[in-house]
Amino acid sequence: MADKQPLARRILLSFMLLTALIAGINAWAIIAVVHVVEEDLIGDEMRQEMEMVETVYLTEGRIPDLTGGSALYVPTLKAQPLPAAFAGLHPGYQEVVGENGAWHVLETSIEGHRFILARNQDAFEAREQMLYKVVVGGFLLAIVLAWLIGRLTVRRVIDPVIRLAGQVRGRDSMHELAPPLAPEYGDDELGQLAGAFDQAFGQLRRAIERERLFTSDVSHELRTPLMIVGTSAELLLRGELSGRARRQVERIAKAAGEMRALVEVFLQLARAQAAPAAPEAAVSLAAMAAEQGEVWGPEITARGLAFVVVSEAAMPGVWHATLLRAVMGNLLRNASHYTERGEIRLILDAGGFRVEDSGPGIAADERERLFDSFVRGSAARGEGLGLGLSLVRRICEQQGWRIEAHNLAGGGSCFSVRLGRF
Amino acid sequence: MTPNLPIQLEFSNKYDSAHALQYFHKHRAGLARRLSDWRDRQLARRALQLAGDPGLVLDLPCGAGRFWPLLGEQPNRVILAADNSPHMLEVARREMPPALAGRVHTLHTSAFAIDLEAASVDSIFCMRLLHHIADPAHRLAMLREFHRVTRDTVIVSLWVDGNYKAWRRRRLEARRAGRPGENGNRFVIPAATAESEFASAGFAILGHHDFLPGYAMWRVYTLRKLA
């Protein structure tokens, strides 16, 4: 999780660093204060005790017995070994660490005698150890709490962002009934972000709809004049024409026919849904292959190439005639444009059809953009805008067909179309 | 199997109008039914939560609209309800709670060739269908179709093995071997098989919930579509 959410990790880390810093300063301050207070308090207490000893010694002339854990050493008056650690003492309060523990020591001089008051620190040390444990425990607890609160904050802040990102991904393809995103988020920054996405998608949808309507309108409007051009050319061809004029009129008729087919395809693509083909407009794969073979066979042979139609397997079912014609025709046109010598094969198999040629193949860097509009092979030739393959891809997308292009092992390229939904 | 010939399931022919109405009332009678219905809803609710509370849900097959009130619990959700039986849809539409009227859109379609474009819904909510499909190829075809139509997640319920009921059922079937059972249109799919089928259809498993772990066969999987 953390690797893919650097922001979440950063929030968590800054929470914990901040807490560690504050709790660390606090702990250090507590320990320092306790140390200073300890010295002050114990020093005062021992001075009072020493005053009491002094009073007793001066008034009664004896060394009093002490209770309460303190020990009194007077080397000149009491026969008592002085611990080795007390060798280098100086007058006043000090802490001494020896073999048998740490000591608070107060040295005073009374009537020329050295009075040494010592108090073992062990009991106090134990209390101090407990204090350290509490301080360290508190520090760790603070960090754990910071981690927990950090996690909660991250969940509150980052999770909705991740959810929104998931909802936005691929949203352009969604059904028009898809509800807006904003109401699912509160009236906060995320709600505003969701609202902005809603607005952007709304605009995108309207733009696509406008384009669709425009294409549909234009195609519809173009149908009639193209029909007139086509039929007029046909009528002209029936009359008396000189050889040159006949050739020109034939070219006009052919171009008008191609344009009408293209307009039909645009019209089909502009329809919102992939409507099932009307029975009269449905065609089987074999029938379309035969038709396209008749159209493209002579043209390809005229260019000095061989053209073969191979039927590996029969695929049942019928397909939208206009669209299947456009896909197959464009692939054959494409193959014939880019092939200098050899042959072009139209192969029907169980899942669709393939168009193979013995041309130069597809360069690796062109394969990606092959199906984009207005992109033509580096060895572009012949007429055409480079719309053919992009049209093929759009048809395939709309119909749920799948198209792939790859190079053949023996040279040449292969365009494979899988019909049916995948 | 050819992609054009729609897959028809034997059991789906039984849902005529009278049967559909009966089906609508089925989950409202008796304490045990009510309890199990409550648990079904709870599982569905959890699965939806796991799927990230999708906004546009395709309820397929919606039957008599049993899960619509549940799906409608999220106020912003739009429900596309589809069924293979027009009678079911008709009954569901008639009995629909008025509060949902504007948010449920019905669609008559098969689960094997859903009449929607690719990636058009946030989630496909498919309760109690997969256990009717015996043929792995059919199951895979349906899962692939789900993969096409959903943009993000799929929620499916099915019968899995590894529990007491499945064990008893297998024993009963072994005893009855040779005699055709009267309820031969529902099948237990081993959990491992189901999970590998999800993977080969291009889904990752987000999680699953059991109706009664160790005892009942019902399990609800939440799947996420992999790119």
XYZ file of C-alpha atoms in Angstrom:
649
model
C 0.000 0.000 0.000
C 2.637 2.494 1.108
C 4.661 2.231 -2.079
C 1.772 3.296 -4.246
C 0.621 6.038 -1.896
C 3.571 8.358 -1.361
C 1.265 11.123 -0.141
C -0.251 8.921 2.548
C 3.188 7.809 3.612
C 4.407 11.382 3.809
C 1.471 12.471 5.961
C 2.030 9.538 8.285
C 5.751 10.203 8.469
C 5.353 13.906 9.252
C 2.812 13.084 11.973
C 5.257 10.707 13.597
C 8.311 12.966 13.210
C 6.502 15.914 14.751
C 5.321 13.797 17.665
C 8.785 12.311 18.162
C 10.281 15.795 18.266
C 7.759 17.209 20.754
C 7.692 14.114 22.957
C 11.499 13.942 22.858
C 11.913 17.546 24.023
C 9.344 16.917 26.742
C 11.072 13.788 27.984
C 14.441 15.477 28.025
C 12.996 18.446 29.963
C 11.351 16.153 32.527
C 14.585 14.267 33.151
C 16.650 17.460 33.394
C 14.220 19.102 35.812
C 14.069 16.000 37.990
C 17.846 15.980 38.134
C 18.095 19.616 39.212
C 15.308 19.236 41.764
C 16.917 16.090 43.138
C 20.197 17.849 43.761
C 18.512 20.850 45.363
C 16.240 18.833 47.635
C 18.775 16.293 48.798
C 21.458 18.910 49.254
C 19.120 20.964 51.477
C 18.058 17.930 53.465
C 21.623 16.860 54.116
C 22.631 20.365 55.150
C 19.808 20.364 57.715
C 20.925 16.981 59.003
C 24.484 18.221 59.289
C 23.289 21.293 61.246
C 21.531 18.965 63.673
C 24.744 16.926 64.046
C 26.710 20.108 64.618
C 24.277 21.334 67.300
C 24.382 18.008 69.134
C 28.192 17.844 68.943
C 28.679 21.385 70.123
C 26.141 21.285 72.955
C 26.430 17.704 74.173
C 29.926 16.898 72.942
C 28.915 13.607 71.420
C 28.418 12.362 67.900
C 24.712 11.569 67.433
C 23.461 8.313 65.944
C 21.674 8.940 62.709
C 18.496 7.291 61.516
C 16.937 7.456 58.082
C 19.627 5.765 55.967
C 22.429 8.301 56.417
C 25.876 7.451 57.602
C 28.222 9.827 59.438
C 31.967 9.509 59.191
C 34.287 11.481 61.473
C 37.746 9.953 60.788
C 39.439 11.845 63.621
C 36.884 10.946 66.329
C 35.344 7.600 65.330
C 37.287 4.416 64.679
C 35.590 3.521 61.442
C 37.026 2.744 57.981
C 36.370 5.415 55.403
C 35.234 3.960 52.061
C 37.897 4.270 49.374
C 35.595 6.312 47.170
C 35.554 9.116 49.773
C 39.296 9.715 49.418
C 39.216 12.757 47.190
C 36.390 14.680 48.857
C 36.222 18.413 49.116
C 34.110 20.487 51.514
C 30.465 20.966 50.470
C 27.814 18.862 48.694
C 28.790 16.352 45.951
C 27.816 13.094 44.324
C 30.308 10.260 44.560
C 30.218 6.992 42.674
C 32.113 4.136 44.279
C 32.266 0.343 44.112
C 29.212 -0.141 46.279
C 26.874 2.330 44.648
C 26.401 6.038 44.259
C 26.396 8.396 47.233
C 25.266 11.879 48.090
C 28.043 13.266 50.266
C 28.267 16.441 52.382
C 31.575 17.363 54.000
C 31.871 20.025 56.684
C 34.545 21.001 59.127
C 33.415 21.405 62.771
C 36.040 22.585 65.246
C 38.792 21.299 62.964
C 37.261 17.801 62.606
C 36.132 16.520 59.188
C 32.444 15.513 59.356
C 31.328 13.471 56.338
C 27.628 12.789 55.915
C 26.866 10.155 53.238
C 23.564 8.885 51.959
C 23.232 5.925 49.618
C 21.439 6.756 46.364
C 20.205 3.224 45.658
C 16.642 3.750 46.867
C 16.424 6.987 45.013
C 18.065 5.486 41.939
C 15.343 2.860 41.791
C 12.713 5.598 41.829
C 14.672 7.437 39.168
C 14.803 4.312 36.995
C 11.025 4.051 37.247
C 10.716 7.667 36.214
C 12.915 7.044 33.181
C 10.786 4.057 32.237
C 7.631 6.129 32.491
C 9.176 8.885 30.390
C 10.420 6.486 27.698
C 7.086 4.615 27.764
C 5.235 7.891 27.356
C 7.466 8.805 24.445
C 6.791 5.512 22.670
C 3.080 5.731 23.443
C 2.987 9.201 21.919
C 4.573 7.886 18.719
C 2.159 4.967 18.546
C -0.761 7.343 19.088
C 0.624 9.630 16.392
C 0.806 6.676 14.023
C -2.785 5.721 14.813
C -4.123 9.245 14.425
C -2.017 9.624 11.291
C -3.562 6.456 9.843
C -7.026 7.706 10.647
C -6.327 11.073 9.068
C -4.845 9.427 5.998
C -7.923 7.233 5.686
C -10.203 10.215 6.038
C -8.284 12.323 3.540
C -6.560 9.987 1.076
C -9.040 7.119 0.736
C -11.774 9.292 -0.788
C -9.181 10.697 -3.192
C -8.217 7.176 -4.261
C -11.882 6.261 -4.590
C -12.549 9.335 -6.715
C -9.552 8.516 -8.916
C -10.963 5.013 -9.400
C -14.359 6.400 -10.308
C -12.938 8.855 -12.818
C -10.710 6.292 -14.555
C -12.326 5.181 -17.792
C -15.478 7.150 -17.021
C -15.733 8.564 -20.554
C -17.021 5.220 -21.805
C -19.808 4.992 -19.257
C -23.511 4.796 -19.923
C -25.266 8.141 -20.142
C -27.331 7.237 -17.065
C -24.207 7.317 -14.878
C -24.974 9.510 -11.863
C -22.850 12.583 -11.109
C -19.969 12.061 -8.693
C -20.279 15.204 -6.577
C -23.300 14.168 -4.426
C -21.315 11.225 -3.057
C -18.785 13.583 -1.516
C -19.395 16.238 1.084
C -19.406 19.963 0.515
C -15.630 20.100 0.880
C -12.572 20.256 -1.350
C -13.198 16.710 -2.571
C -16.794 17.567 -3.376
C -15.506 20.475 -5.420
C -13.021 18.219 -7.215
C -15.761 15.693 -7.953
C -17.976 18.513 -9.186
C -15.192 19.699 -11.494
C -14.869 16.171 -12.912
C -18.636 16.008 -13.429
C -18.501 19.266 -15.311
C -15.553 18.155 -17.456
C -17.229 14.855 -18.318
C -20.466 16.665 -19.106
C -18.625 18.921 -21.528
C -16.812 15.963 -23.059
C -20.084 14.104 -23.520
C -21.743 17.117 -25.134
C -18.739 17.631 -27.420
C -18.813 13.992 -28.531
C -22.555 14.213 -29.054
C -22.165 17.380 -31.140
C -19.464 15.722 -33.258
C -21.644 12.661 -33.719
C -24.607 14.770 -34.785
C -22.416 16.809 -37.119
C -20.953 13.694 -38.779
C -24.416 12.230 -39.065
C -25.872 15.444 -40.539
C -23.018 15.970 -42.963
C -23.112 12.353 -44.114
C -26.847 12.580 -44.549
C -26.629 15.825 -46.519
C -23.832 14.451 -48.721
C -25.822 11.388 -49.717
C -28.131 13.173 -52.179
C -25.509 15.151 -54.144
C -23.272 12.068 -54.321
C -26.206 10.032 -55.583
C -26.764 12.696 -58.267
C -23.084 12.672 -59.273
C -23.089 8.871 -59.446
C -26.286 8.455 -61.437
C -25.387 11.328 -63.755
C -22.060 9.702 -64.517
C -23.813 6.409 -65.194
C -26.278 8.113 -67.529
C -23.410 9.832 -69.310
C -21.655 6.485 -69.770
C -24.722 5.061 -71.500
C -24.541 7.770 -74.164
C -21.992 8.424 -76.898
C -18.623 9.422 -75.465
C -15.128 9.751 -76.888
C -12.509 7.387 -75.442
C -10.889 10.040 -73.271
C -14.142 11.457 -71.962
C -15.381 7.936 -71.187
C -12.297 7.256 -69.070
C -12.792 10.502 -67.149
C -16.477 9.788 -66.544
C -15.633 6.254 -65.416
C -13.208 7.710 -62.888
C -15.879 10.125 -61.684
C -18.379 7.280 -61.283
C -15.890 5.146 -59.368
C -14.862 7.989 -57.065
C -18.518 8.844 -56.418
C -19.180 5.209 -55.555
C -16.280 5.067 -53.120
C -17.371 8.301 -51.526
C -20.888 7.012 -51.082
C -19.571 3.906 -49.348
C -17.466 6.083 -47.071
C -20.430 8.300 -46.245
C -22.453 5.186 -45.410
C -19.736 4.064 -43.021
C -19.634 7.478 -41.341
C -23.391 7.404 -40.982
C -23.238 3.962 -39.358
C -20.466 5.028 -37.011
C -22.396 8.122 -36.018
C -25.309 6.046 -34.770
C -25.114 6.028 -30.993
C -25.407 2.311 -30.395
C -23.939 -0.585 -32.284
C -27.285 -1.384 -33.808
C -27.682 -4.918 -35.113
C -27.623 -5.064 -38.873
C -30.959 -5.097 -40.626
C -31.502 -8.513 -42.261
C -31.122 -7.117 -45.766
C -27.842 -5.418 -44.770
C -26.342 -8.502 -43.118
C -23.810 -10.586 -44.928
C -21.769 -13.695 -44.240
C -17.989 -13.555 -44.137
C -17.602 -15.790 -47.187
C -19.991 -13.694 -49.287
C -18.181 -10.489 -48.372
C -14.805 -12.089 -49.164
C -16.117 -13.071 -52.599
C -17.437 -9.565 -53.232
C -14.227 -7.864 -52.121
C -12.178 -10.361 -54.111
C -14.066 -9.296 -57.227
C -13.518 -5.612 -56.463
C -9.868 -5.773 -55.456
C -8.661 -8.843 -57.349
C -8.382 -7.168 -60.767
C -6.860 -4.025 -59.274
C -4.188 -5.973 -57.400
C -3.443 -8.220 -60.365
C -3.163 -5.119 -62.565
C -0.332 -3.940 -60.312
C 1.595 -7.142 -61.019
C 0.813 -8.823 -57.696
C -0.824 -12.172 -57.055
C -4.126 -12.172 -55.152
C -5.488 -15.264 -53.429
C -8.498 -15.886 -51.224
C -7.934 -18.794 -48.810
C -10.757 -20.291 -46.749
C -9.218 -22.125 -43.785
C -12.478 -22.578 -41.931
C -16.052 -21.430 -42.324
C -17.312 -19.005 -39.718
C -21.061 -19.027 -39.163
C -23.070 -15.858 -38.584
C -23.796 -12.662 -40.431
C -22.313 -9.209 -40.020
C -23.151 -5.634 -40.865
C -22.466 -5.463 -44.614
C -21.460 -1.799 -44.898
C -19.065 -1.997 -41.988
C -17.562 -5.369 -42.874
C -17.075 -4.120 -46.440
C -15.296 -1.011 -45.155
C -12.990 -3.003 -42.889
C -12.074 -5.623 -45.473
C -11.852 -3.131 -48.342
C -9.617 -0.745 -46.412
C -7.282 -3.533 -45.326
C -7.006 -4.797 -48.928
C -6.459 -1.272 -50.202
C -3.804 -0.748 -47.567
C -2.051 -4.014 -48.469
C -2.062 -3.217 -52.165
C -0.686 0.295 -51.526
C 2.316 -0.885 -49.588
C 3.235 -4.041 -51.498
C 5.664 -3.807 -54.428
C 5.953 -7.433 -55.434
C 4.784 -10.826 -54.337
C 1.220 -11.534 -53.267
C -1.675 -10.453 -51.125
C -3.712 -13.108 -49.319
C -7.195 -12.788 -47.878
C -7.549 -15.664 -45.428
C -10.847 -16.633 -43.788
C -10.551 -18.571 -40.552
C -12.783 -19.732 -37.722
C -12.717 -16.452 -35.776
C -12.621 -13.848 -38.554
C -10.239 -13.050 -41.394
C -6.656 -11.972 -42.063
C -5.075 -9.892 -44.786
C -1.436 -10.819 -45.401
C 0.977 -9.219 -47.819
C 4.603 -9.591 -48.866
C 5.356 -5.882 -48.499
C 7.959 -4.223 -46.280
C 6.090 -4.969 -43.054
C 5.357 -2.490 -40.289
C 8.221 -0.621 -38.672
C 8.314 -1.100 -34.897
C 7.919 2.611 -34.161
C 4.927 2.872 -36.491
C 3.004 -0.015 -34.989
C 1.760 2.043 -32.045
C 0.260 4.827 -34.131
C -0.760 2.628 -37.023
C -4.457 3.041 -36.401
C -4.402 6.783 -35.659
C -6.052 9.211 -38.077
C -3.939 10.835 -40.780
C -0.903 8.700 -39.995
C 0.603 7.130 -43.076
C 3.411 4.671 -43.397
C 6.864 6.192 -43.918
C 6.813 4.724 -47.418
C 3.484 6.462 -48.109
C 2.298 6.273 -51.642
C -0.825 6.587 -53.697
C -3.721 8.840 -52.822
C -5.522 8.843 -49.509
C -5.333 10.782 -46.302
C -4.376 7.940 -44.003
C -7.953 7.700 -42.768
C -8.425 4.094 -43.818
C -6.929 2.266 -40.856
C -8.309 4.713 -38.312
C -11.748 4.116 -39.802
C -11.143 0.376 -39.551
C -10.237 0.715 -35.896
C -13.309 2.818 -35.122
C -15.575 0.310 -36.818
C -13.975 -2.546 -34.903
C -14.342 -0.677 -31.611
C -17.976 0.059 -32.250
C -18.818 -3.459 -33.352
C -16.798 -5.167 -30.635
C -14.454 -6.690 -33.188
C -10.745 -6.863 -32.517
C -7.978 -5.916 -34.938
C -4.295 -6.699 -34.625
C -1.327 -6.037 -36.866
C 1.972 -7.861 -36.822
C 4.841 -8.745 -39.144
C 5.086 -12.158 -40.699
C 8.132 -14.294 -40.063
C 8.936 -14.524 -43.765
C 8.520 -10.757 -44.360
C 5.388 -8.791 -44.997
C 2.630 -7.831 -42.610
C -0.558 -9.417 -41.369
C -3.726 -7.602 -40.310
C -6.017 -9.890 -38.394
C -9.657 -9.065 -37.595
C -11.505 -11.143 -34.975
C -15.245 -10.801 -35.474
C -17.672 -11.206 -32.634
C -17.577 -9.745 -29.196
C -14.574 -10.160 -26.990
C -19.266 -22.097 -29.277
C -19.725 -19.291 -31.758
C -19.954 -15.738 -30.509
C -23.111 -14.947 -32.477
C -25.338 -17.701 -31.269
C -26.574 -16.585 -27.884
C -26.274 -19.093 -25.076
C -29.640 -20.236 -23.781
C -29.968 -21.817 -20.389
C -32.568 -24.464 -19.644
C -33.692 -22.986 -16.334
C -34.357 -19.527 -17.695
C -37.450 -20.704 -19.552
C -39.433 -21.291 -16.388
C -39.935 -17.645 -15.461
C -43.350 -16.830 -16.852
C -45.621 -14.206 -15.331
C -47.202 -16.316 -12.572
C -43.878 -17.824 -11.622
C -42.336 -14.369 -11.509
C -44.944 -13.050 -9.085
C -44.494 -16.116 -6.935
C -40.789 -15.435 -6.980
C -41.411 -11.883 -5.831
C -43.262 -13.112 -2.746
C -40.913 -16.013 -2.116
C -38.448 -14.059 -0.010
C -41.099 -12.502 2.234
C -42.670 -15.593 3.803
C -41.614 -17.410 6.965
C -39.019 -16.615 9.605
C -36.220 -18.720 8.110
C -36.728 -17.093 4.722
C -36.730 -13.661 6.291
C -33.565 -14.416 8.218
C -31.802 -15.750 5.169
C -33.028 -12.789 3.141
C -31.618 -10.472 5.817
C -28.260 -12.266 5.647
C -28.296 -12.120 1.835
C -28.757 -8.382 2.013
C -25.995 -8.051 4.560
C -23.583 -9.956 2.316
C -24.589 -7.877 -0.679
C -24.150 -4.679 1.299
C -20.638 -5.704 2.352
C -19.724 -6.724 -1.171
C -20.897 -3.351 -2.493
C -18.841 -1.613 0.157
C -15.808 -3.653 -0.855
C -16.442 -2.642 -4.454
C -16.165 1.014 -3.396
C -19.901 1.808 -3.384
C -20.314 1.956 -7.161
C -22.559 4.680 -8.567
C -23.946 2.944 -11.646
C -24.797 -0.695 -11.015
C -26.085 -3.269 -13.469
C -28.318 -5.669 -11.532
C -28.185 -8.797 -13.672
C -30.305 -10.878 -13.381
C -32.535 -8.584 -11.391
C -35.336 -11.150 -11.076
C -38.313 -9.532 -9.397
C -36.214 -6.637 -8.140
C -35.423 -8.219 -4.821
C -32.197 -6.278 -4.322
C -33.393 -2.910 -5.608
C -34.197 -1.412 -2.183
C -30.755 -2.511 -1.019
C -29.019 -1.088 -4.082
C -31.028 2.086 -3.599
C -29.714 2.578 -0.079
C -26.972 4.753 -1.495
C -28.939 7.860 -2.446
C -26.871 8.764 -5.504
C -26.882 5.312 -7.111
C -28.501 4.606 -10.472
C -29.567 1.010 -11.079
C -29.670 -0.619 -14.481
C -31.762 -3.731 -13.984
C -31.592 -6.471 -16.585
C -33.175 -9.878 -16.879
C -33.572 -12.500 -19.541
C -37.271 -12.826 -18.755
C -39.613 -10.016 -19.818
C -42.192 -11.346 -17.324
C -39.779 -10.897 -14.456
C -39.063 -7.351 -15.565
C -42.754 -6.602 -15.843
C -43.520 -7.888 -12.342
C -40.449 -6.114 -10.948
C -41.476 -2.833 -12.523
C -45.027 -3.202 -11.204
C -43.948 -4.004 -7.640
C -41.113 -1.482 -7.564
C -41.005 0.738 -4.445
C -42.106 4.214 -5.553
C -38.999 5.795 -4.030
C -36.860 3.950 -6.573
C -39.041 4.624 -9.588
C -36.752 7.264 -11.062
C -33.525 5.419 -10.380
C -34.117 1.935 -11.772
C -33.923 1.495 -15.528
C -34.889 -1.911 -16.837
C -33.292 -3.659 -19.754
C -34.226 -6.947 -21.370
C -31.012 -8.782 -22.175
C -29.094 -12.010 -21.824
C -26.134 -12.206 -19.494
C -24.084 -13.725 -22.311
C -24.499 -10.820 -24.724
C -25.357 -7.774 -22.665
C -26.949 -5.054 -24.727
C -24.567 -2.376 -23.448
C -21.347 -0.882 -24.740
C -17.949 -1.715 -23.295
C -17.130 -0.325 -19.826
C -20.535 1.264 -19.447
C -21.259 0.522 -15.760
C -19.286 0.862 -12.531
C -20.241 -2.569 -11.296
C -22.197 -5.658 -12.323
C -24.230 -7.073 -9.452
C -24.951 -10.697 -10.333
C -26.784 -12.552 -7.593
C -27.738 -16.211 -7.867
C -26.965 -16.865 -11.502
C -23.551 -18.473 -11.677
C -24.686 -21.597 -9.777
C -27.180 -22.302 -12.573
C -24.418 -22.590 -15.176
C -22.807 -26.012 -15.323
C -20.606 -25.643 -18.386
C -17.246 -23.964 -17.606
C -17.138 -22.581 -21.157
C -20.495 -20.860 -20.599
C -19.336 -19.486 -17.271
C -16.193 -18.135 -18.883
C -18.190 -16.619 -21.739
C -20.385 -14.839 -19.219
C -17.447 -13.636 -17.130
C -15.763 -12.334 -20.280
C -18.933 -10.487 -21.176
C -18.967 -9.008 -17.660
C -15.351 -8.002 -18.155
C -16.342 -6.140 -21.293
C -19.326 -4.327 -19.833
C -18.054 -3.335 -16.411
C -15.692 -0.451 -15.921
C -14.449 -1.487 -12.512
C -15.990 -4.295 -10.428
C -18.214 -7.375 -10.541
C -20.107 -8.917 -7.620
C -21.171 -12.541 -8.080
C -22.737 -15.076 -5.782
C -22.382 -18.806 -6.290
C -22.310 -22.159 -4.544
C -18.827 -23.239 -3.491
C -17.433 -26.390 -1.934
C -15.508 -26.678 1.334
C -18.553 -26.565 3.622
C -21.004 -28.942 5.282
C -23.887 -28.402 2.865
C -21.743 -29.046 -0.200
C -20.390 -32.199 1.423
C -23.908 -33.435 2.209
C -25.085 -32.592 -1.270
C -22.256 -34.552 -2.821
C -23.098 -37.539 -0.631
C -26.762 -37.339 -1.570
C -25.881 -37.109 -5.242
C -23.598 -40.124 -4.944
C -26.426 -42.111 -3.338
C -28.861 -41.015 -6.042
C -26.402 -41.707 -8.854
C -28.193 -42.900 -11.942
C -31.522 -41.354 -10.958
C -31.932 -37.836 -12.315
C -32.470 -35.362 -9.471
C -35.472 -33.067 -9.690
C -33.317 -30.056 -8.850
C -30.642 -30.668 -11.426
C -30.283 -27.079 -12.563
C -28.067 -25.847 -9.737
C -24.426 -26.746 -9.314
C -21.631 -26.454 -6.802
C -18.487 -24.923 -8.290
C -15.291 -25.738 -6.373
C -13.894 -22.501 -4.963
C -10.495 -23.079 -6.574
C -12.142 -23.634 -9.985
C -14.245 -20.500 -9.620
C -11.251 -18.441 -8.608
C -9.130 -19.644 -11.510
C -12.029 -18.898 -13.862
C -12.233 -15.349 -12.476
C -8.511 -14.947 -13.087
C -8.643 -16.245 -16.643
C -11.545 -13.889 -17.429
C -9.306 -11.011 -16.323
C -10.476 -10.324 -12.775
C -8.642 -9.935 -9.490
C -10.472 -11.033 -6.345
C -11.003 -8.154 -3.920
C -12.550 -10.406 -1.315
C -15.429 -12.749 -0.560
C -18.124 -13.203 2.064
C -19.705 -16.509 3.092
C -23.356 -16.845 3.973
C -22.492 -19.035 6.977
C -18.805 -19.978 6.909
C -18.232 -23.710 6.996
C -21.927 -24.541 6.728
C -23.738 -22.915 3.812
C -22.698 -23.035 0.170
C -23.475 -19.430 -0.739
C -20.468 -17.221 -1.250
C -20.342 -13.680 -2.632
C -17.189 -12.670 -4.492
C -16.201 -9.093 -5.225
C -13.964 -8.911 -8.292
C -12.029 -6.060 -9.817
C -11.430 -5.848 -13.542
C -7.770 -5.891 -14.495
C -6.787 -3.696 -17.411
